[in-house]
Amino acid sequence: LGSGLPTADNVHQVAQRRVPDARVVYVDTDPQVLVHGRALLEENDRTRVVPVDVRDPEGIRNHPDTRELIDF
């Protein structure tokens, strides 16, 4: 789980270097962060950006993109 705009050496990069099959979900509510994050991660099928507040764990867990990516 990460938040904010993915840049260099973010959660998904560090995790997937160590464990190539690692899956990461970024959460943010800023529309610009969502657009840029999705564009940066477009070719990474093990990482998603979802429009949920990081303080809403139920919303994160129940978001369709999270549920598709991570099997809780």
Coordinates of N, CA and C in Angstrom, one line a residue:
L1 N 0.9 -1.2 0.0 CA 0.0 0.0 0.0 C 0.9 1.2 0.0
G2 N 0.6 2.1 -0.9 CA 1.4 3.4 -1.0 C 0.4 4.5 -1.2
S3 N 0.9 5.7 -1.0 CA 0.0 6.9 -1.3 C 0.9 8.0 -2.0
G4 N 0.2 8.9 -2.7 CA 0.9 9.9 -3.4 C 1.3 9.5 -4.8
L5 N 1.9 10.4 -5.5 CA 2.3 10.2 -6.8 C 3.6 9.3 -6.9
P6 N 3.5 8.1 -7.6 CA 4.7 7.3 -7.8 C 5.8 8.1 -8.6
T7 N 7.0 8.0 -8.0 CA 8.1 8.6 -8.7 C 9.3 7.6 -8.8
A8 N 10.5 8.0 -8.4 CA 11.6 7.1 -8.4 C 11.7 6.3 -7.1
D9 N 12.0 5.0 -7.2 CA 12.1 4.2 -6.0 C 11.0 4.3 -5.1
N10 N 9.8 4.1 -5.6 CA 8.6 4.1 -4.7 C 8.3 2.7 -4.3
V11 N 7.2 2.5 -3.6 CA 6.9 1.2 -3.0 C 6.9 0.1 -4.0
H12 N 6.2 0.3 -5.1 CA 6.1 -0.7 -6.1 C 7.4 -1.1 -6.7
Q13 N 8.3 -0.2 -6.9 CA 9.6 -0.5 -7.5 C 10.5 -1.3 -6.5
V14 N 10.5 -0.8 -5.3 CA 11.3 -1.5 -4.3 C 10.8 -2.9 -4.1
A15 N 9.5 -3.0 -3.9 CA 8.8 -4.3 -3.6 C 9.0 -5.3 -4.8
Q16 N 8.8 -4.8 -6.0 CA 8.9 -5.7 -7.2 C 10.4 -6.0 -7.6
R17 N 11.3 -5.2 -7.2 CA 12.7 -5.6 -7.3 C 13.0 -6.8 -6.5
R18 N 12.5 -6.8 -5.2 CA 12.8 -7.8 -4.3 C 12.0 -9.1 -4.6
V19 N 10.7 -8.8 -4.9 CA 9.8 -9.9 -5.2 C 9.0 -9.5 -6.4
P20 N 9.5 -10.0 -7.6 CA 8.9 -9.6 -8.9 C 7.4 -9.7 -9.0
D21 N 6.8 -10.7 -8.3 CA 5.3 -10.8 -8.4 C 4.6 -10.0 -7.3
A22 N 5.3 -9.1 -6.6 CA 4.6 -8.3 -5.6 C 3.6 -7.4 -6.2
R23 N 2.5 -7.2 -5.5 CA 1.4 -6.4 -5.9 C 1.2 -5.2 -5.0
V24 N 1.0 -4.0 -5.6 CA 1.0 -2.8 -4.8 C -0.3 -2.0 -5.3
V25 N -0.9 -1.4 -4.3 CA -2.0 -0.5 -4.5 C -1.7 0.8 -3.9
Y26 N -1.7 1.8 -4.8 CA -1.5 3.2 -4.3 C -2.9 3.8 -4.1
V27 N -3.1 4.6 -3.1 CA -4.4 5.3 -2.8 C -4.1 6.8 -2.7
D28 N -5.0 7.6 -3.3 CA -5.0 9.0 -3.2 C -6.3 9.6 -3.6
T29 N -6.6 10.8 -3.2 CA -7.9 11.4 -3.6 C -7.6 12.6 -4.5
D30 N -6.4 13.0 -4.8 CA -6.1 14.1 -5.6 C -6.2 13.7 -7.1
P31 N -7.1 14.4 -7.8 CA -7.4 14.0 -9.2 C -6.1 14.0 -10.1
Q32 N -5.2 15.0 -9.9 CA -4.0 15.0 -10.7 C -3.0 13.9 -10.3
V33 N -3.0 13.5 -9.1 CA -2.1 12.4 -8.7 C -2.7 11.1 -9.3
L34 N -4.0 10.9 -9.3 CA -4.6 9.8 -9.9 C -4.3 9.6 -11.4
V35 N -4.5 10.7 -12.1 CA -4.2 10.7 -13.6 C -2.7 10.4 -13.8
H36 N -1.8 11.1 -13.2 CA -0.4 10.9 -13.4 C 0.0 9.5 -12.9
G37 N -0.4 9.1 -11.8 CA -0.1 7.8 -11.3 C -0.5 6.7 -12.2
R38 N -1.7 6.7 -12.7 CA -2.2 5.7 -13.6 C -1.4 5.7 -14.9
A39 N -1.0 6.9 -15.4 CA -0.2 7.0 -16.6 C 1.1 6.3 -16.4
L40 N 1.8 6.6 -15.3 CA 3.1 6.1 -15.0 C 3.1 4.6 -14.8
L41 N 1.9 4.0 -14.3 CA 1.9 2.6 -14.0 C 1.1 1.8 -15.1
E42 N 0.8 2.5 -16.2 CA -0.1 1.8 -17.2 C 0.4 0.5 -17.6
E43 N 1.7 0.3 -17.7 CA 2.3 -1.0 -18.2 C 2.6 -2.0 -17.1
N44 N 2.3 -1.6 -15.8 CA 2.6 -2.5 -14.7 C 1.3 -3.1 -14.3
D45 N 1.2 -4.4 -14.6 CA -0.1 -5.1 -14.3 C -0.2 -5.6 -12.9
R46 N 0.8 -5.3 -12.0 CA 0.8 -5.7 -10.6 C 0.7 -4.5 -9.7
T47 N 0.3 -3.3 -10.3 CA 0.2 -2.1 -9.5 C -1.0 -1.3 -9.9
R48 N -1.8 -0.8 -9.0 CA -3.0 0.0 -9.3 C -2.9 1.3 -8.5
V49 N -3.7 2.3 -8.9 CA -3.9 3.5 -8.2 C -5.4 3.6 -8.1
V50 N -5.9 3.7 -6.8 CA -7.3 3.8 -6.6 C -7.7 5.1 -5.9
P51 N -8.9 5.7 -6.2 CA -9.3 7.0 -5.7 C -10.0 6.8 -4.3
V52 N -9.2 6.5 -3.3 CA -9.8 6.3 -2.0 C -8.8 7.0 -1.0
D53 N -9.4 7.5 0.1 CA -8.6 8.2 1.1 C -7.9 7.1 1.9
V54 N -6.6 7.3 2.2 CA -5.8 6.3 2.9 C -6.4 6.1 4.3
R55 N -7.2 6.9 4.8 CA -7.8 6.7 6.1 C -9.1 5.9 6.1
D56 N -9.4 5.3 4.9 CA -10.6 4.5 4.7 C -10.2 3.1 4.3
P57 N -9.7 2.3 5.3 CA -9.3 0.9 5.0 C -10.4 0.1 4.3
E58 N -11.6 0.2 4.8 CA -12.7 -0.6 4.1 C -12.9 -0.2 2.7
G59 N -12.8 1.1 2.4 CA -12.9 1.6 1.0 C -11.8 1.1 0.2
I60 N -10.6 1.1 0.7 CA -9.4 0.5 0.0 C -9.6 -0.9 -0.3
R61 N -9.9 -1.7 0.7 CA -10.1 -3.1 0.6 C -11.2 -3.5 -0.3
N62 N -12.3 -2.7 -0.3 CA -13.4 -3.1 -1.2 C -13.5 -2.5 -2.5
H63 N -12.5 -1.6 -2.9 CA -12.4 -1.0 -4.2 C -12.2 -2.2 -5.2
P64 N -12.9 -2.1 -6.4 CA -12.8 -3.2 -7.4 C -11.4 -3.5 -7.8
D65 N -10.6 -2.4 -8.0 CA -9.2 -2.6 -8.5 C -8.4 -3.3 -7.4
T66 N -8.6 -3.0 -6.2 CA -7.9 -3.6 -5.1 C -8.3 -5.1 -5.0
R67 N -9.6 -5.4 -5.1 CA -10.1 -6.7 -5.0 C -9.6 -7.6 -6.2
E68 N -9.5 -7.0 -7.3 CA -9.0 -7.7 -8.5 C -7.5 -8.1 -8.3
L69 N -6.7 -7.2 -7.7 CA -5.3 -7.3 -7.7 C -4.8 -8.1 -6.5
I70 N -5.5 -8.0 -5.3 CA -5.0 -8.6 -4.1 C -6.1 -9.5 -3.5
D71 N -5.7 -10.7 -3.2 CA -6.7 -11.7 -2.7 C -6.5 -11.7 -1.2
F72 N -7.4 -11.0 -0.5 CA -7.3 -10.9 1.0 C -7.9 -12.2 1.5

